[in-house]
Amino acid sequence: MNEPHDDSVDRMEFLLGLRRRGISDQAVLRAMDEVPRERFVQPDFAEDAYADQALPIACGQTISQPYVVAYMTEQLDVRPEHRVLEVGTGSGYQAAILSRMAKEVFSVERYRTLADAARARLQALGFTNVVIETGDGLNGVPAHAPYDRIIVTAAAENVPEALAAELAEGGVMVLPLGPHSGPQRIVKFTKGPNGLERQNLIWVRFVPLLPGQAREL
Ligand code: SAH
């Protein structure tokens, strides 16, 4: 007989691992503790939900590695009054983390299937301050701009101009920047009076940011 899997030990280890790797922002750690990652992965992978690894989701995409989610969120410096844009909804996990820290989260995904599933999942879990749209995030999401914070969770070869334009004065944008073949670098841009100020951070590997709404579902 298979024992039901008790994930409380995994979850404690998960938080300790994030701390050990240098995540120290309490709001980030709290959000990572509160969002049930097992509900964002495919049922077959539920037992691996608290391992520090990216996992496959539908449409050939991935839910990012928890450490990278926590790291990018920490670098984004989200505050309770912020309106945040995410490009690349995927499973909705990063959006859920942001929703615990920000006033409102807008997230855009090029696959309708993923956007619809993420919307339903977030609604079922009670994350009510997240709006998910299907579309090409390379064009930004002008309807709700400007944004205090922008996070891109797919690899961009260049800084998307529309996103830079939709960033509020004093705003911060965090994205993986580099060739689609990888590796890319997490880069943090701060919008000041003289334009974007750049800071290079850790090396990562993300799925590519691709133009256009996906034609397949
Ligand atoms: N943040 C997600 C993981 C994202 S994987 C999570 O927490 O699960 C990257 C996602 O970006 C994929 O779902 C991919 O389809 C999407 N994507 C790639 N290019 C895009 C674009 N131009 N606009 C919107 N979404 C895009």
PDB file of C-alpha atoms and ligand atoms in Angstrom:
ATOM      1  CA  MET A   1       0.000   0.000   0.000  1.00  0.00           C
ATOM      2  CA  ASN A   2       1.251   3.460  -0.813  1.00  0.00           C
ATOM      3  CA  GLU A   3       1.292   5.833   2.113  1.00  0.00           C
ATOM      4  CA  PRO A   4      -0.257   9.178   1.206  1.00  0.00           C
ATOM      5  CA  HIS A   5       2.596  11.608   0.632  1.00  0.00           C
ATOM      6  CA  ASP A   6       2.979  14.034   3.548  1.00  0.00           C
ATOM      7  CA  ASP A   7       4.461  17.198   2.072  1.00  0.00           C
ATOM      8  CA  SER A   8       4.869  19.209   5.309  1.00  0.00           C
ATOM      9  CA  VAL A   9       8.511  18.106   5.652  1.00  0.00           C
ATOM     10  CA  ASP A  10       9.155  18.930   1.986  1.00  0.00           C
ATOM     11  CA  ARG A  11       7.653  22.364   2.542  1.00  0.00           C
ATOM     12  CA  MET A  12       9.801  23.102   5.575  1.00  0.00           C
ATOM     13  CA  GLU A  13      12.891  22.004   3.649  1.00  0.00           C
ATOM     14  CA  PHE A  14      11.717  24.165   0.724  1.00  0.00           C
ATOM     15  CA  LEU A  15      11.701  27.347   2.825  1.00  0.00           C
ATOM     16  CA  LEU A  16      14.986  26.492   4.539  1.00  0.00           C
ATOM     17  CA  GLY A  17      16.552  25.915   1.118  1.00  0.00           C
ATOM     18  CA  LEU A  18      15.416  29.354  -0.090  1.00  0.00           C
ATOM     19  CA  ARG A  19      16.873  30.995   3.038  1.00  0.00           C
ATOM     20  CA  ARG A  20      20.101  29.029   2.709  1.00  0.00           C
ATOM     21  CA  ARG A  21      20.487  30.277  -0.852  1.00  0.00           C
ATOM     22  CA  GLY A  22      20.158  33.863   0.315  1.00  0.00           C
ATOM     23  CA  ILE A  23      16.480  34.785   0.040  1.00  0.00           C
ATOM     24  CA  SER A  24      15.912  37.017   3.074  1.00  0.00           C
ATOM     25  CA  ASP A  25      12.912  39.247   2.257  1.00  0.00           C
ATOM     26  CA  GLN A  26      10.201  38.219   4.725  1.00  0.00           C
ATOM     27  CA  ALA A  27       7.342  39.136   2.388  1.00  0.00           C
ATOM     28  CA  VAL A  28       8.824  36.918  -0.333  1.00  0.00           C
ATOM     29  CA  LEU A  29       9.374  33.999   2.055  1.00  0.00           C
ATOM     30  CA  ARG A  30       5.837  34.375   3.410  1.00  0.00           C
ATOM     31  CA  ALA A  31       4.353  34.354  -0.091  1.00  0.00           C
ATOM     32  CA  MET A  32       6.442  31.293  -1.037  1.00  0.00           C
ATOM     33  CA  ASP A  33       5.128  29.614   2.118  1.00  0.00           C
ATOM     34  CA  GLU A  34       1.497  30.518   1.449  1.00  0.00           C
ATOM     35  CA  VAL A  35       1.122  29.544  -2.204  1.00  0.00           C
ATOM     36  CA  PRO A  36       0.561  25.777  -2.691  1.00  0.00           C
ATOM     37  CA  ARG A  37       2.942  24.970  -5.579  1.00  0.00           C
ATOM     38  CA  GLU A  38       1.532  21.440  -5.863  1.00  0.00           C
ATOM     39  CA  ARG A  39      -1.668  23.001  -7.254  1.00  0.00           C
ATOM     40  CA  PHE A  40       0.254  24.632 -10.114  1.00  0.00           C
ATOM     41  CA  VAL A  41       2.126  21.558 -11.383  1.00  0.00           C
ATOM     42  CA  GLN A  42       0.691  18.638 -13.333  1.00  0.00           C
ATOM     43  CA  PRO A  43      -0.758  15.948 -11.014  1.00  0.00           C
ATOM     44  CA  ASP A  44       1.988  13.497 -12.065  1.00  0.00           C
ATOM     45  CA  PHE A  45       4.591  15.854 -10.635  1.00  0.00           C
ATOM     46  CA  ALA A  46       2.787  16.829  -7.413  1.00  0.00           C
ATOM     47  CA  GLU A  47       5.310  14.910  -5.298  1.00  0.00           C
ATOM     48  CA  ASP A  48       8.134  16.983  -6.782  1.00  0.00           C
ATOM     49  CA  ALA A  49       6.341  20.303  -6.221  1.00  0.00           C
ATOM     50  CA  TYR A  50       8.664  21.350  -3.370  1.00  0.00           C
ATOM     51  CA  ALA A  51      11.906  20.222  -4.985  1.00  0.00           C
ATOM     52  CA  ASP A  52      13.952  23.152  -6.283  1.00  0.00           C
ATOM     53  CA  GLN A  53      13.450  22.453  -9.961  1.00  0.00           C
ATOM     54  CA  ALA A  54      11.505  23.676 -12.960  1.00  0.00           C
ATOM     55  CA  LEU A  55       8.734  21.263 -14.032  1.00  0.00           C
ATOM     56  CA  PRO A  56       6.871  20.757 -17.303  1.00  0.00           C
ATOM     57  CA  ILE A  57       3.395  22.264 -17.761  1.00  0.00           C
ATOM     58  CA  ALA A  58       1.068  22.158 -20.795  1.00  0.00           C
ATOM     59  CA  CYS A  59       2.007  23.576 -24.236  1.00  0.00           C
ATOM     60  CA  GLY A  60       5.669  22.549 -23.861  1.00  0.00           C
ATOM     61  CA  GLN A  61       6.283  25.272 -21.262  1.00  0.00           C
ATOM     62  CA  THR A  62       7.646  25.107 -17.699  1.00  0.00           C
ATOM     63  CA  ILE A  63       6.845  26.357 -14.233  1.00  0.00           C
ATOM     64  CA  SER A  64      10.068  28.036 -13.087  1.00  0.00           C
ATOM     65  CA  GLN A  65      12.383  26.744 -10.393  1.00  0.00           C
ATOM     66  CA  PRO A  66      11.226  28.041  -6.960  1.00  0.00           C
ATOM     67  CA  TYR A  67      14.592  29.626  -6.160  1.00  0.00           C
ATOM     68  CA  VAL A  68      14.466  31.668  -9.371  1.00  0.00           C
ATOM     69  CA  VAL A  69      10.858  32.725  -8.645  1.00  0.00           C
ATOM     70  CA  ALA A  70      11.857  33.847  -5.140  1.00  0.00           C
ATOM     71  CA  TYR A  71      15.035  35.556  -6.391  1.00  0.00           C
ATOM     72  CA  MET A  72      13.316  37.509  -9.169  1.00  0.00           C
ATOM     73  CA  THR A  73      10.471  38.471  -6.819  1.00  0.00           C
ATOM     74  CA  GLU A  74      12.948  39.703  -4.216  1.00  0.00           C
ATOM     75  CA  GLN A  75      14.815  41.757  -6.833  1.00  0.00           C
ATOM     76  CA  LEU A  76      11.510  43.225  -8.053  1.00  0.00           C
ATOM     77  CA  ASP A  77      11.012  44.858  -4.622  1.00  0.00           C
ATOM     78  CA  VAL A  78       7.205  44.642  -4.676  1.00  0.00           C
ATOM     79  CA  ARG A  79       5.244  46.746  -2.211  1.00  0.00           C
ATOM     80  CA  PRO A  80       1.570  46.518  -1.174  1.00  0.00           C
ATOM     81  CA  GLU A  81       0.517  49.589  -3.184  1.00  0.00           C
ATOM     82  CA  HIS A  82       2.040  48.346  -6.449  1.00  0.00           C
ATOM     83  CA  ARG A  83       0.364  47.367  -9.701  1.00  0.00           C
ATOM     84  CA  VAL A  84       2.476  44.673 -11.305  1.00  0.00           C
ATOM     85  CA  LEU A  85       2.624  43.286 -14.848  1.00  0.00           C
ATOM     86  CA  GLU A  86       3.884  39.771 -15.495  1.00  0.00           C
ATOM     87  CA  VAL A  87       4.642  38.571 -19.037  1.00  0.00           C
ATOM     88  CA  GLY A  88       4.429  34.771 -19.321  1.00  0.00           C
ATOM     89  CA  THR A  89       1.633  33.507 -17.021  1.00  0.00           C
ATOM     90  CA  GLY A  90       2.425  29.821 -17.582  1.00  0.00           C
ATOM     91  CA  SER A  91       0.896  27.972 -14.622  1.00  0.00           C
ATOM     92  CA  GLY A  92       0.017  31.180 -12.751  1.00  0.00           C
ATOM     93  CA  TYR A  93       2.405  30.366  -9.888  1.00  0.00           C
ATOM     94  CA  GLN A  94       4.527  33.513 -10.172  1.00  0.00           C
ATOM     95  CA  ALA A  95       1.332  35.573 -10.487  1.00  0.00           C
ATOM     96  CA  ALA A  96       0.016  33.985  -7.269  1.00  0.00           C
ATOM     97  CA  ILE A  97       3.250  34.853  -5.432  1.00  0.00           C
ATOM     98  CA  LEU A  98       3.012  38.448  -6.679  1.00  0.00           C
ATOM     99  CA  SER A  99      -0.659  38.680  -5.730  1.00  0.00           C
ATOM    100  CA  ARG A 100       0.254  38.107  -2.066  1.00  0.00           C
ATOM    101  CA  MET A 101       2.597  41.117  -2.149  1.00  0.00           C
ATOM    102  CA  ALA A 102       1.049  43.655  -4.536  1.00  0.00           C
ATOM    103  CA  LYS A 103      -2.232  45.524  -4.854  1.00  0.00           C
ATOM    104  CA  GLU A 104      -3.020  44.194  -8.319  1.00  0.00           C
ATOM    105  CA  VAL A 105      -1.354  41.805 -10.737  1.00  0.00           C
ATOM    106  CA  PHE A 106      -1.884  41.705 -14.502  1.00  0.00           C
ATOM    107  CA  SER A 107      -0.427  38.728 -16.311  1.00  0.00           C
ATOM    108  CA  VAL A 108      -0.348  38.013 -20.041  1.00  0.00           C
ATOM    109  CA  GLU A 109       0.180  34.635 -21.731  1.00  0.00           C
ATOM    110  CA  ARG A 110       0.437  33.795 -25.470  1.00  0.00           C
ATOM    111  CA  TYR A 111      -1.226  30.353 -25.092  1.00  0.00           C
ATOM    112  CA  ARG A 112      -4.968  30.579 -24.502  1.00  0.00           C
ATOM    113  CA  THR A 113      -4.986  27.091 -22.933  1.00  0.00           C
ATOM    114  CA  LEU A 114      -2.454  28.147 -20.289  1.00  0.00           C
ATOM    115  CA  ALA A 115      -4.132  31.501 -19.645  1.00  0.00           C
ATOM    116  CA  ASP A 116      -7.559  29.877 -19.174  1.00  0.00           C
ATOM    117  CA  ALA A 117      -6.183  27.149 -16.881  1.00  0.00           C
ATOM    118  CA  ALA A 118      -4.218  29.647 -14.785  1.00  0.00           C
ATOM    119  CA  ARG A 119      -7.263  31.940 -14.452  1.00  0.00           C
ATOM    120  CA  ALA A 120      -9.450  29.041 -13.268  1.00  0.00           C
ATOM    121  CA  ARG A 121      -6.777  27.815 -10.864  1.00  0.00           C
ATOM    122  CA  LEU A 122      -6.198  31.236  -9.293  1.00  0.00           C
ATOM    123  CA  GLN A 123      -9.933  31.762  -8.922  1.00  0.00           C
ATOM    124  CA  ALA A 124     -10.375  28.355  -7.261  1.00  0.00           C
ATOM    125  CA  LEU A 125      -7.557  29.153  -4.829  1.00  0.00           C
ATOM    126  CA  GLY A 126      -9.010  32.572  -3.989  1.00  0.00           C
ATOM    127  CA  PHE A 127      -6.374  34.847  -5.536  1.00  0.00           C
ATOM    128  CA  THR A 128      -8.778  37.601  -6.461  1.00  0.00           C
ATOM    129  CA  ASN A 129      -6.436  40.490  -7.362  1.00  0.00           C
ATOM    130  CA  VAL A 130      -4.988  38.866 -10.500  1.00  0.00           C
ATOM    131  CA  VAL A 131      -6.184  39.600 -14.037  1.00  0.00           C
ATOM    132  CA  ILE A 132      -4.990  37.191 -16.735  1.00  0.00           C
ATOM    133  CA  GLU A 133      -5.107  38.005 -20.422  1.00  0.00           C
ATOM    134  CA  THR A 134      -4.282  36.066 -23.566  1.00  0.00           C
ATOM    135  CA  GLY A 135      -1.994  37.966 -25.906  1.00  0.00           C
ATOM    136  CA  ASP A 136       1.508  38.874 -26.931  1.00  0.00           C
ATOM    137  CA  GLY A 137       3.291  40.418 -23.985  1.00  0.00           C
ATOM    138  CA  LEU A 138       5.928  41.848 -26.324  1.00  0.00           C
ATOM    139  CA  ASN A 139       3.301  44.481 -27.112  1.00  0.00           C
ATOM    140  CA  GLY A 140       2.831  45.190 -23.422  1.00  0.00           C
ATOM    141  CA  VAL A 141      -0.645  45.455 -21.904  1.00  0.00           C
ATOM    142  CA  PRO A 142      -1.550  49.103 -22.547  1.00  0.00           C
ATOM    143  CA  ALA A 143      -5.047  48.833 -21.036  1.00  0.00           C
ATOM    144  CA  HIS A 144      -3.701  48.938 -17.474  1.00  0.00           C
ATOM    145  CA  ALA A 145      -0.371  50.768 -17.958  1.00  0.00           C
ATOM    146  CA  PRO A 146       1.754  52.233 -16.441  1.00  0.00           C
ATOM    147  CA  TYR A 147       3.010  49.541 -14.063  1.00  0.00           C
ATOM    148  CA  ASP A 148       5.102  50.063 -10.933  1.00  0.00           C
ATOM    149  CA  ARG A 149       6.791  46.732 -11.502  1.00  0.00           C
ATOM    150  CA  ILE A 150       7.204  44.481 -14.568  1.00  0.00           C
ATOM    151  CA  ILE A 151       8.499  40.918 -14.510  1.00  0.00           C
ATOM    152  CA  VAL A 152       9.119  38.844 -17.623  1.00  0.00           C
ATOM    153  CA  THR A 153       9.323  35.075 -17.067  1.00  0.00           C
ATOM    154  CA  ALA A 154      10.525  34.034 -20.532  1.00  0.00           C
ATOM    155  CA  ALA A 155      13.912  34.824 -22.074  1.00  0.00           C
ATOM    156  CA  ALA A 156      14.115  38.052 -24.100  1.00  0.00           C
ATOM    157  CA  GLU A 157      16.952  38.622 -26.577  1.00  0.00           C
ATOM    158  CA  ASN A 158      16.417  42.387 -26.322  1.00  0.00           C
ATOM    159  CA  VAL A 159      14.565  44.628 -23.894  1.00  0.00           C
ATOM    160  CA  PRO A 160      10.976  44.799 -25.230  1.00  0.00           C
ATOM    161  CA  GLU A 161      10.405  48.472 -26.010  1.00  0.00           C
ATOM    162  CA  ALA A 162       6.684  48.415 -25.237  1.00  0.00           C
ATOM    163  CA  LEU A 163       7.415  47.101 -21.752  1.00  0.00           C
ATOM    164  CA  ALA A 164      10.050  49.758 -21.090  1.00  0.00           C
ATOM    165  CA  ALA A 165       7.471  52.360 -22.176  1.00  0.00           C
ATOM    166  CA  GLU A 166       4.789  50.942 -19.847  1.00  0.00           C
ATOM    167  CA  LEU A 167       7.046  51.085 -16.790  1.00  0.00           C
ATOM    168  CA  ALA A 168       6.153  53.928 -14.424  1.00  0.00           C
ATOM    169  CA  GLU A 169       8.732  56.565 -13.507  1.00  0.00           C
ATOM    170  CA  GLY A 170      10.805  55.072 -10.681  1.00  0.00           C
ATOM    171  CA  GLY A 171       9.549  51.624 -11.682  1.00  0.00           C
ATOM    172  CA  VAL A 172      11.551  48.391 -11.756  1.00  0.00           C
ATOM    173  CA  MET A 173      11.591  45.694 -14.454  1.00  0.00           C
ATOM    174  CA  VAL A 174      13.228  42.292 -13.962  1.00  0.00           C
ATOM    175  CA  LEU A 175      13.742  39.874 -16.857  1.00  0.00           C
ATOM    176  CA  PRO A 176      15.969  37.094 -18.196  1.00  0.00           C
ATOM    177  CA  LEU A 177      17.977  38.687 -21.003  1.00  0.00           C
ATOM    178  CA  GLY A 178      20.123  36.799 -23.494  1.00  0.00           C
ATOM    179  CA  PRO A 179      20.099  34.340 -26.403  1.00  0.00           C
ATOM    180  CA  HIS A 180      17.213  31.881 -26.615  1.00  0.00           C
ATOM    181  CA  SER A 181      19.787  29.076 -26.729  1.00  0.00           C
ATOM    182  CA  GLY A 182      20.758  30.224 -23.206  1.00  0.00           C
ATOM    183  CA  PRO A 183      22.120  30.840 -20.695  1.00  0.00           C
ATOM    184  CA  GLN A 184      20.537  34.208 -20.001  1.00  0.00           C
ATOM    185  CA  ARG A 185      21.147  36.692 -17.288  1.00  0.00           C
ATOM    186  CA  ILE A 186      18.551  38.118 -14.915  1.00  0.00           C
ATOM    187  CA  VAL A 187      18.721  41.857 -15.473  1.00  0.00           C
ATOM    188  CA  LYS A 188      17.099  44.533 -13.333  1.00  0.00           C
ATOM    189  CA  PHE A 189      16.190  47.880 -14.878  1.00  0.00           C
ATOM    190  CA  THR A 190      15.182  50.925 -12.841  1.00  0.00           C
ATOM    191  CA  LYS A 191      13.473  53.749 -14.695  1.00  0.00           C
ATOM    192  CA  GLY A 192      15.007  57.075 -13.707  1.00  0.00           C
ATOM    193  CA  PRO A 193      14.936  60.596 -15.170  1.00  0.00           C
ATOM    194  CA  ASN A 194      17.721  59.618 -17.605  1.00  0.00           C
ATOM    195  CA  GLY A 195      16.131  56.394 -18.770  1.00  0.00           C
ATOM    196  CA  LEU A 196      16.736  52.796 -17.724  1.00  0.00           C
ATOM    197  CA  GLU A 197      19.542  52.016 -15.341  1.00  0.00           C
ATOM    198  CA  ARG A 198      20.788  48.438 -15.717  1.00  0.00           C
ATOM    199  CA  GLN A 199      22.029  45.924 -13.158  1.00  0.00           C
ATOM    200  CA  ASN A 200      23.210  42.427 -14.198  1.00  0.00           C
ATOM    201  CA  LEU A 201      22.310  39.624 -11.795  1.00  0.00           C
ATOM    202  CA  ILE A 202      22.433  35.797 -11.842  1.00  0.00           C
ATOM    203  CA  TRP A 203      22.661  33.424 -14.813  1.00  0.00           C
ATOM    204  CA  VAL A 204      19.544  31.391 -15.631  1.00  0.00           C
ATOM    205  CA  ARG A 205      17.837  29.323 -18.338  1.00  0.00           C
ATOM    206  CA  PHE A 206      14.306  30.226 -19.384  1.00  0.00           C
ATOM    207  CA  VAL A 207      12.000  29.182 -22.220  1.00  0.00           C
ATOM    208  CA  PRO A 208      12.000  31.816 -24.991  1.00  0.00           C
ATOM    209  CA  LEU A 209       9.823  34.914 -25.159  1.00  0.00           C
ATOM    210  CA  LEU A 210       8.217  34.515 -28.593  1.00  0.00           C
ATOM    211  CA  PRO A 211       6.292  37.051 -30.678  1.00  0.00           C
ATOM    212  CA  GLY A 212       2.581  36.756 -31.395  1.00  0.00           C
ATOM    213  CA  GLN A 213      -0.274  34.930 -29.743  1.00  0.00           C
ATOM    214  CA  ALA A 214       0.290  31.151 -30.061  1.00  0.00           C
ATOM    215  CA  ARG A 215      -1.599  29.665 -33.034  1.00  0.00           C
ATOM    216  CA  GLU A 216      -1.935  26.201 -31.493  1.00  0.00           C
ATOM    217  CA  LEU A 217      -4.052  26.081 -28.369  1.00  0.00           C
TER     218      LEU A 217
HETATM  219  N1  SAH B   1       5.665  32.418 -14.802  1.00  0.00           N
HETATM  220  C1  SAH B   1       5.270  31.071 -15.163  1.00  0.00           C
HETATM  221  C2  SAH B   1       6.333  30.314 -15.937  1.00  0.00           C
HETATM  222  C3  SAH B   1       6.458  30.845 -17.282  1.00  0.00           C
HETATM  223  S1  SAH B   1       7.184  29.885 -18.569  1.00  0.00           S
HETATM  224  C4  SAH B   1       4.832  30.266 -13.964  1.00  0.00           C
HETATM  225  O1  SAH B   1       4.904  30.787 -12.838  1.00  0.00           O
HETATM  226  O2  SAH B   1       4.390  29.134 -14.155  1.00  0.00           O
HETATM  227  C5  SAH B   1       7.117  31.203 -19.756  1.00  0.00           C
HETATM  228  C6  SAH B   1       5.764  31.478 -20.310  1.00  0.00           C
HETATM  229  O3  SAH B   1       5.882  32.627 -21.143  1.00  0.00           O
HETATM  230  C7  SAH B   1       5.228  30.356 -21.197  1.00  0.00           C
HETATM  231  O4  SAH B   1       3.979  29.948 -20.742  1.00  0.00           O
HETATM  232  C8  SAH B   1       5.150  31.011 -22.578  1.00  0.00           C
HETATM  233  O5  SAH B   1       4.061  30.551 -23.362  1.00  0.00           O
HETATM  234  C9  SAH B   1       4.994  32.474 -22.219  1.00  0.00           C
HETATM  235  N2  SAH B   1       5.367  33.424 -23.267  1.00  0.00           N
HETATM  236  C10 SAH B   1       6.415  33.359 -24.150  1.00  0.00           C
HETATM  237  N3  SAH B   1       6.420  34.429 -24.959  1.00  0.00           N
HETATM  238  C11 SAH B   1       5.343  35.204 -24.602  1.00  0.00           C
HETATM  239  C12 SAH B   1       4.816  36.443 -25.073  1.00  0.00           C
HETATM  240  N4  SAH B   1       5.351  37.115 -26.095  1.00  0.00           N
HETATM  241  N5  SAH B   1       3.711  36.935 -24.463  1.00  0.00           N
HETATM  242  C13 SAH B   1       3.127  36.273 -23.435  1.00  0.00           C
HETATM  243  N6  SAH B   1       3.581  35.099 -22.960  1.00  0.00           N
HETATM  244  C14 SAH B   1       4.685  34.570 -23.513  1.00  0.00           C
END
